[in-house]
Amino acid sequence: MTDREDLLAGIKAKAVVHGDFVLSSGQRASSYVDLRRVTLDGRLAPLAGRVLLNATADLSYEAVGGLTLGADPVACAMMHAAASRGTPIDAFVVRKEEKTHGLQRRIEGPDVAGRRVLALEDTSTTGHSVLTAVDALQAAGAEVVGVAVLVERGARQRVLDRGLPYRAVYELAELGL
């Protein structure tokens, strides 16, 4: 099995849940894809990192991250996978709002100003979360080279309308949804 096939099997087995759910977008869905069950899994997270590095190999970036919490383990998986390949990249976390204490930073981790960065999300329905991260990154002086997600749930057009390349490893149909 390839990494992509192995990760897909893991997502189907561990992350796809059926029921009645309200998504962060406010939309209702009969299935929920809980990718934290995959991106925080010791066997599957490294696969996610490698697969996303492969899916974004045509984009040139120095750091990856997105809006906390969905993007955090994805960024870490990519950071570790890149280091194991001998091509290190940094990871960062975009807070939903600036801290009111300490350094009062909105973006945690290495400084992104003047750097080429890739905005991430585990899965995206409307693109709101990842585009909120894009706005914060651009305000901090980063050059956002694209957006990448593990599972595309409907955000593609909204991201493309912002003029950003969009990479999704899987479509909902591949998950049987």
mmCIF file of C-alpha atoms in Angstrom:
data_model
loop_
_atom_site.group_PDB
_atom_site.id
_atom_site.type_symbol
_atom_site.label_atom_id
_atom_site.label_comp_id
_atom_site.label_asym_id
_atom_site.label_seq_id
_atom_site.Cartn_x
_atom_site.Cartn_y
_atom_site.Cartn_z
ATOM 1 C CA MET A 1 0.000 0.000 0.000
ATOM 2 C CA THR A 2 1.114 3.562 -0.664
ATOM 3 C CA ASP A 3 1.102 6.140 2.131
ATOM 4 C CA ARG A 4 -1.965 7.740 0.531
ATOM 5 C CA GLU A 5 -3.877 4.440 0.413
ATOM 6 C CA ASP A 6 -2.848 3.536 3.965
ATOM 7 C CA LEU A 7 -3.909 6.952 5.270
ATOM 8 C CA LEU A 8 -7.250 6.696 3.455
ATOM 9 C CA ALA A 9 -7.905 3.328 5.102
ATOM 10 C CA GLY A 10 -7.060 4.868 8.480
ATOM 11 C CA ILE A 11 -9.397 7.808 7.900
ATOM 12 C CA LYS A 12 -12.254 5.500 6.902
ATOM 13 C CA ALA A 13 -11.671 3.261 9.931
ATOM 14 C CA LYS A 14 -11.109 5.914 12.603
ATOM 15 C CA ALA A 15 -12.356 9.330 11.506
ATOM 16 C CA VAL A 16 -15.662 8.889 9.665
ATOM 17 C CA VAL A 17 -18.611 9.030 12.071
ATOM 18 C CA HIS A 18 -22.283 8.864 11.053
ATOM 19 C CA GLY A 19 -25.093 10.701 12.845
ATOM 20 C CA ASP A 20 -26.555 14.209 12.970
ATOM 21 C CA PHE A 21 -23.907 16.899 13.384
ATOM 22 C CA VAL A 22 -23.613 20.674 13.338
ATOM 23 C CA LEU A 23 -20.350 21.676 11.665
ATOM 24 C CA SER A 24 -18.266 24.705 12.697
ATOM 25 C CA SER A 25 -19.748 26.416 9.637
ATOM 26 C CA GLY A 26 -23.200 26.039 11.214
ATOM 27 C CA GLN A 27 -24.262 23.625 8.501
ATOM 28 C CA ARG A 28 -25.801 20.270 9.420
ATOM 29 C CA ALA A 29 -24.304 17.027 8.178
ATOM 30 C CA SER A 30 -25.157 13.333 8.440
ATOM 31 C CA SER A 31 -21.485 12.454 8.681
ATOM 32 C CA TYR A 32 -18.562 13.960 10.518
ATOM 33 C CA VAL A 33 -14.926 13.518 9.621
ATOM 34 C CA ASP A 34 -13.007 13.785 12.910
ATOM 35 C CA LEU A 35 -9.485 13.964 11.567
ATOM 36 C CA ARG A 36 -7.967 14.560 14.999
ATOM 37 C CA ARG A 37 -8.518 10.821 15.478
ATOM 38 C CA VAL A 38 -6.011 10.432 12.632
ATOM 39 C CA THR A 39 -3.658 13.408 12.981
ATOM 40 C CA LEU A 40 -3.060 12.621 16.662
ATOM 41 C CA ASP A 41 -2.614 8.876 16.050
ATOM 42 C CA GLY A 42 1.023 7.746 16.376
ATOM 43 C CA ARG A 43 0.878 5.516 13.266
ATOM 44 C CA LEU A 44 -1.336 7.667 11.035
ATOM 45 C CA ALA A 45 0.016 11.170 11.754
ATOM 46 C CA PRO A 46 3.363 10.487 10.033
ATOM 47 C CA LEU A 47 1.427 9.269 6.979
ATOM 48 C CA ALA A 48 -0.605 12.496 6.979
ATOM 49 C CA GLY A 49 2.606 14.532 7.065
ATOM 50 C CA ARG A 50 4.211 12.638 4.193
ATOM 51 C CA VAL A 51 1.055 12.637 2.059
ATOM 52 C CA LEU A 52 0.553 16.401 2.490
ATOM 53 C CA LEU A 53 4.204 17.089 1.684
ATOM 54 C CA ASN A 54 3.751 15.105 -1.531
ATOM 55 C CA ALA A 55 0.466 16.867 -2.379
ATOM 56 C CA THR A 56 2.100 20.294 -1.992
ATOM 57 C CA ALA A 57 5.500 19.481 -3.515
ATOM 58 C CA ASP A 58 4.891 21.952 -6.362
ATOM 59 C CA LEU A 59 4.524 24.847 -3.906
ATOM 60 C CA SER A 60 7.585 26.455 -2.352
ATOM 61 C CA TYR A 61 7.179 27.270 1.358
ATOM 62 C CA GLU A 62 9.226 27.553 4.529
ATOM 63 C CA ALA A 63 6.542 27.097 7.180
ATOM 64 C CA VAL A 64 3.109 25.528 7.607
ATOM 65 C CA GLY A 65 0.187 26.054 9.949
ATOM 66 C CA GLY A 66 -3.288 27.392 10.355
ATOM 67 C CA LEU A 67 -6.056 28.263 12.733
ATOM 68 C CA THR A 68 -5.898 26.341 15.990
ATOM 69 C CA LEU A 69 -6.981 23.499 16.630
ATOM 70 C CA GLY A 70 -7.638 21.610 13.405
ATOM 71 C CA ALA A 71 -4.429 22.684 11.724
ATOM 72 C CA ASP A 72 -2.063 22.183 14.677
ATOM 73 C CA PRO A 73 -1.432 18.422 14.467
ATOM 74 C CA VAL A 74 -1.392 18.607 10.656
ATOM 75 C CA ALA A 75 1.365 21.222 10.750
ATOM 76 C CA CYS A 76 3.367 19.198 13.266
ATOM 77 C CA ALA A 77 3.020 16.048 11.153
ATOM 78 C CA MET A 78 4.316 17.913 8.109
ATOM 79 C CA MET A 79 7.161 19.493 10.102
ATOM 80 C CA HIS A 80 8.323 16.095 11.356
ATOM 81 C CA ALA A 81 7.927 14.413 7.965
ATOM 82 C CA ALA A 82 9.959 17.157 6.280
ATOM 83 C CA ALA A 83 12.704 16.889 8.912
ATOM 84 C CA SER A 84 12.907 13.131 8.392
ATOM 85 C CA ARG A 85 13.426 13.806 4.673
ATOM 86 C CA GLY A 86 16.241 16.241 5.454
ATOM 87 C CA THR A 87 14.230 19.237 4.219
ATOM 88 C CA PRO A 88 13.078 20.937 7.433
ATOM 89 C CA ILE A 89 10.151 23.350 7.518
ATOM 90 C CA ASP A 90 8.781 25.280 10.474
ATOM 91 C CA ALA A 91 5.296 25.032 11.928
ATOM 92 C CA PHE A 92 3.179 27.815 13.432
ATOM 93 C CA VAL A 93 -0.191 28.183 15.153
ATOM 94 C CA VAL A 94 -2.679 30.939 14.350
ATOM 95 C CA ARG A 95 -4.800 31.864 17.350
ATOM 96 C CA LYS A 96 -8.439 32.786 16.852
ATOM 97 C CA GLU A 97 -7.585 36.154 18.403
ATOM 98 C CA GLU A 98 -4.527 37.894 19.814
ATOM 99 C CA LYS A 99 -3.475 37.045 23.335
ATOM 100 C CA THR A 100 -4.038 39.801 25.869
ATOM 101 C CA HIS A 101 -1.010 38.839 27.970
ATOM 102 C CA GLY A 102 2.592 37.756 27.495
ATOM 103 C CA LEU A 103 3.893 38.571 24.017
ATOM 104 C CA GLN A 104 0.325 39.183 22.809
ATOM 105 C CA ARG A 105 0.940 37.270 19.604
ATOM 106 C CA ARG A 106 -1.725 36.037 17.226
ATOM 107 C CA ILE A 107 0.694 33.686 15.455
ATOM 108 C CA GLU A 108 2.762 31.426 17.699
ATOM 109 C CA GLY A 109 6.037 29.812 16.705
ATOM 110 C CA PRO A 110 8.756 31.132 14.407
ATOM 111 C CA ASP A 111 8.085 34.573 12.931
ATOM 112 C CA VAL A 112 6.275 34.394 9.584
ATOM 113 C CA ALA A 113 6.941 37.963 8.400
ATOM 114 C CA GLY A 114 8.593 37.929 4.979
ATOM 115 C CA ARG A 115 8.336 34.134 4.702
ATOM 116 C CA ARG A 116 6.535 31.892 2.217
ATOM 117 C CA VAL A 117 3.948 29.890 4.163
ATOM 118 C CA LEU A 118 1.313 27.251 3.476
ATOM 119 C CA ALA A 119 -2.019 27.592 5.282
ATOM 120 C CA LEU A 120 -3.485 24.294 6.511
ATOM 121 C CA GLU A 121 -6.678 22.781 7.841
ATOM 122 C CA ASP A 122 -7.546 19.156 8.493
ATOM 123 C CA THR A 123 -10.878 19.429 6.640
ATOM 124 C CA SER A 124 -12.794 22.431 5.394
ATOM 125 C CA THR A 125 -16.446 22.923 4.469
ATOM 126 C CA THR A 126 -16.726 26.675 3.906
ATOM 127 C CA GLY A 127 -13.074 27.726 4.049
ATOM 128 C CA HIS A 128 -13.846 30.188 6.855
ATOM 129 C CA SER A 129 -11.246 28.849 9.324
ATOM 130 C CA VAL A 130 -8.404 28.512 6.866
ATOM 131 C CA LEU A 131 -9.155 31.892 5.269
ATOM 132 C CA THR A 132 -9.212 33.483 8.725
ATOM 133 C CA ALA A 133 -5.691 32.078 9.125
ATOM 134 C CA VAL A 134 -4.722 33.395 5.676
ATOM 135 C CA ASP A 135 -5.892 36.894 6.645
ATOM 136 C CA ALA A 136 -3.901 36.788 9.908
ATOM 137 C CA LEU A 137 -0.806 35.520 8.100
ATOM 138 C CA GLN A 138 -0.991 38.224 5.450
ATOM 139 C CA ALA A 139 -1.516 40.869 8.146
ATOM 140 C CA ALA A 140 1.649 39.551 9.842
ATOM 141 C CA GLY A 141 3.633 39.995 6.617
ATOM 142 C CA ALA A 142 3.717 36.392 5.405
ATOM 143 C CA GLU A 143 3.394 35.430 1.755
ATOM 144 C CA VAL A 144 0.699 32.741 1.661
ATOM 145 C CA VAL A 145 1.543 30.428 -1.249
ATOM 146 C CA GLY A 146 -1.546 28.238 -0.968
ATOM 147 C CA VAL A 147 -3.976 26.290 1.167
ATOM 148 C CA ALA A 148 -3.879 22.544 1.819
ATOM 149 C CA VAL A 149 -6.345 20.211 3.533
ATOM 150 C CA LEU A 150 -6.523 16.505 4.077
ATOM 151 C CA VAL A 151 -10.238 16.248 3.221
ATOM 152 C CA GLU A 152 -12.101 18.662 0.932
ATOM 153 C CA ARG A 153 -15.643 19.160 2.158
ATOM 154 C CA GLY A 154 -16.638 22.173 0.064
ATOM 155 C CA ALA A 155 -14.115 25.001 0.588
ATOM 156 C CA ARG A 156 -12.258 24.713 -2.727
ATOM 157 C CA GLN A 157 -14.092 27.437 -4.675
ATOM 158 C CA ARG A 158 -13.969 29.986 -1.861
ATOM 159 C CA VAL A 159 -10.193 29.512 -1.530
ATOM 160 C CA LEU A 160 -9.687 29.638 -5.295
ATOM 161 C CA ASP A 161 -11.792 32.825 -5.425
ATOM 162 C CA ARG A 162 -9.187 34.381 -3.124
ATOM 163 C CA GLY A 163 -6.545 33.604 -5.772
ATOM 164 C CA LEU A 164 -4.803 30.899 -3.767
ATOM 165 C CA PRO A 165 -3.769 27.453 -4.977
ATOM 166 C CA TYR A 166 -5.770 24.742 -3.171
ATOM 167 C CA ARG A 167 -4.590 21.213 -2.500
ATOM 168 C CA ALA A 168 -6.858 18.529 -1.046
ATOM 169 C CA VAL A 169 -5.562 15.009 -0.520
ATOM 170 C CA TYR A 170 -9.036 13.431 -0.506
ATOM 171 C CA GLU A 171 -12.524 14.268 -1.705
ATOM 172 C CA LEU A 172 -15.566 13.203 0.331
ATOM 173 C CA ALA A 173 -16.469 10.595 -2.294
ATOM 174 C CA GLU A 174 -13.182 8.795 -1.605
ATOM 175 C CA LEU A 175 -14.294 8.422 2.012
ATOM 176 C CA GLY A 176 -17.569 6.854 0.879
ATOM 177 C CA LEU A 177 -19.539 10.001 1.784
#
